[in-house]
Tab-separated table of C-alpha atoms in Angstrom:
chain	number	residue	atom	x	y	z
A	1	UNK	CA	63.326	119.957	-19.499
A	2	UNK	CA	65.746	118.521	-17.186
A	3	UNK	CA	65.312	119.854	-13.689
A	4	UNK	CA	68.487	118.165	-11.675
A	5	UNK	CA	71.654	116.781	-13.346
A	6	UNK	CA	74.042	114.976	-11.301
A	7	UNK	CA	77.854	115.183	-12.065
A	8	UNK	CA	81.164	113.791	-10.599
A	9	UNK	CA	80.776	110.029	-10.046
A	10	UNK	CA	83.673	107.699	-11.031
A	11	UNK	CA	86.000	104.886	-9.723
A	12	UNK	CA	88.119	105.197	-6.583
A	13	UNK	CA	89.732	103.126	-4.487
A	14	UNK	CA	89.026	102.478	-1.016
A	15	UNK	CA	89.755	105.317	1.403
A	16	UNK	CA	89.457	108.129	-1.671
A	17	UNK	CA	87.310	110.861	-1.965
A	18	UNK	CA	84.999	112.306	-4.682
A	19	UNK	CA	83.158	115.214	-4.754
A	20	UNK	CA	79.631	114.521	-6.057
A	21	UNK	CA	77.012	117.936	-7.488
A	22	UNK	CA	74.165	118.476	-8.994
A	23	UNK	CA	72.891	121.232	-10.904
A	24	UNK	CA	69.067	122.341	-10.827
A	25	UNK	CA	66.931	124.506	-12.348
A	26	UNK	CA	65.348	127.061	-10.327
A	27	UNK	CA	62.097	125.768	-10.584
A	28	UNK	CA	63.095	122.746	-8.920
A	29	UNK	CA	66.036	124.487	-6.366
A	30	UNK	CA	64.668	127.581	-4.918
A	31	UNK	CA	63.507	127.396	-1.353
A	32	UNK	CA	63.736	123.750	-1.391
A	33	UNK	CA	65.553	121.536	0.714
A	34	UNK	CA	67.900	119.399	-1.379
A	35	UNK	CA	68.934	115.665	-0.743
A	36	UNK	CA	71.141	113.064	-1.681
A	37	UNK	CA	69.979	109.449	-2.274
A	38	UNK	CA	71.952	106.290	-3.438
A	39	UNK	CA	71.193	103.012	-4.639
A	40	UNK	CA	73.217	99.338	-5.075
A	41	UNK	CA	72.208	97.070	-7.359
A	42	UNK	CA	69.232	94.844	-5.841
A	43	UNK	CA	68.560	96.996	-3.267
A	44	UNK	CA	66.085	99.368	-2.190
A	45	UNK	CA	67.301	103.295	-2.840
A	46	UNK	CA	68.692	104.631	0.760
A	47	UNK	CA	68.610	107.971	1.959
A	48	UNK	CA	72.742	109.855	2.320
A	49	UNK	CA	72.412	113.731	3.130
A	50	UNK	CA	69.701	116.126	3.130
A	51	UNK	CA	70.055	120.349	3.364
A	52	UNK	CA	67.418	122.755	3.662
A	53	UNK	CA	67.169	125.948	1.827
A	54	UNK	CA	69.105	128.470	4.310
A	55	UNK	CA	72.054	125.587	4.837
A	56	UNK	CA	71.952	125.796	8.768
A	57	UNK	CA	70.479	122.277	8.971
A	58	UNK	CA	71.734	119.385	7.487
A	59	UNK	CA	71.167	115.525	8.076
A	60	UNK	CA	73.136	112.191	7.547
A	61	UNK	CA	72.457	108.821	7.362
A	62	UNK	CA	74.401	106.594	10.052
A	63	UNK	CA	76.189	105.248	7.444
A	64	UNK	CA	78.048	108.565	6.135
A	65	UNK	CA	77.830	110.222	9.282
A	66	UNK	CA	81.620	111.714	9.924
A	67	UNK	CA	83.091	111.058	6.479
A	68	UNK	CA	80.389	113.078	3.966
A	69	UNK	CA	79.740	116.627	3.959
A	70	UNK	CA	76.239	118.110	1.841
A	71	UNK	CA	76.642	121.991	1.355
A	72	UNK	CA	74.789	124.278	-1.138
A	73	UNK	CA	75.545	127.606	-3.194
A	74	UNK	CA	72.120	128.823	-3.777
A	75	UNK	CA	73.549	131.753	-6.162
A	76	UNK	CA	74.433	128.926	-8.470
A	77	UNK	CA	71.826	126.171	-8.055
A	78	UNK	CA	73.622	123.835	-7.247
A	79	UNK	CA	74.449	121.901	-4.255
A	80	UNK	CA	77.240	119.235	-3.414
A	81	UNK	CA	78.547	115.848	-1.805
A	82	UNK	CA	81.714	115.700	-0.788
A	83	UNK	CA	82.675	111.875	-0.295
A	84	UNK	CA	85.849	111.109	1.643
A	85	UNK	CA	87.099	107.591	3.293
A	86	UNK	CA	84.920	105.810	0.950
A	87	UNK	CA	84.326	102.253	1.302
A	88	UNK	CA	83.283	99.680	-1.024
A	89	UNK	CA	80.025	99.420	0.370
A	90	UNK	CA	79.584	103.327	-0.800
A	91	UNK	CA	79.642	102.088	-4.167
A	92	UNK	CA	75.805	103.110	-5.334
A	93	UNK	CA	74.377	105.091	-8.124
A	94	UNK	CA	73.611	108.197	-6.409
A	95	UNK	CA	70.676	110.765	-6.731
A	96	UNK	CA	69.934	113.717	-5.763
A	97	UNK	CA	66.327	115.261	-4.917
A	98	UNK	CA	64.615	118.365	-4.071
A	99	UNK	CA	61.744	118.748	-2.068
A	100	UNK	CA	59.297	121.523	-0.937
A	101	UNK	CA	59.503	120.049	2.727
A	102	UNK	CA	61.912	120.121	5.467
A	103	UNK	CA	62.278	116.745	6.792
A	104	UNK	CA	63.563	115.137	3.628
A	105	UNK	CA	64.430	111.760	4.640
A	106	UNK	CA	62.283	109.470	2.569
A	107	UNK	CA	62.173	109.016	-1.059
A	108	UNK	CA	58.568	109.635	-1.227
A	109	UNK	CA	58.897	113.431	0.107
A	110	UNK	CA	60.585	114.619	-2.953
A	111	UNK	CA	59.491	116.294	-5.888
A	112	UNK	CA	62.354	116.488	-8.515
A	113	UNK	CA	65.104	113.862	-8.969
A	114	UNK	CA	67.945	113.721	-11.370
A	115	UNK	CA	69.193	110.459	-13.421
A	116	UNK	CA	71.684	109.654	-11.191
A	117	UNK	CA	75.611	109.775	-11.268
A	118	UNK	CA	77.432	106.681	-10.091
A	119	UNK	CA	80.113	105.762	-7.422
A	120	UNK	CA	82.601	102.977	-7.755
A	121	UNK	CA	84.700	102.178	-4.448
A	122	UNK	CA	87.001	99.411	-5.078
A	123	UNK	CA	89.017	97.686	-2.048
């Protein structure tokens, strides 16, 4: 069984947007907080965007900070990263994550992660 399934990666050019989500099962969704990671070739996986279960909090990495947004729809399981003024430095396979705690900001906090969905930013 596949728990989280990322969707909406592609190839954009340098001050696009994209509109990343991921779909999870319940099991691996409800009352968790959900998070985005990403990862370049040869480097380690970075933290993005984190949201906790009732959406009121939500963190950023430096990096994104201003230009992505994470939301959720909890009736649907799923939740989302909207991308916009990407730069070529964006480009990463990207992950997302769920995790029973509420800090969410390293990799080893999280229980569930999908295969990953990934972002081209040319210049």
């Amino acid at each position: 069984q596949v728990q989280l399934v990322e969707a909406g990666g592609g190839l954009v050019q340098a001050g696009g947007s994209l509109r990343l989500s991921c779909a999870a099962s319940t099991r691996a969704f409800s009352g968790y907080t959900m998070g985005w990671f990403r990862q370049a070739p040869g480097k380690e996986r970075e933290f993005v965007a984190r949201i906790i279960w009732s959406g009121t909090m939500s963190y950023y990495a430096d990096s994104v900070k201003g230009r992505f947004t994470i939301s959720r729809d909890n009736a649907k399981n799923t939740v989302y990263l909207q991308m916009n003024s990407l730069k070529p430095e964006d480009t990463a396979l990207y992950y997302c994550a769920s995790t029973r705690g509420r800090i969410g900001v390293r990799s080893n906090e999280y229980e569930y992660w999908g295969q990953g969905t990934q972002v081209t930013v040319s210049s």
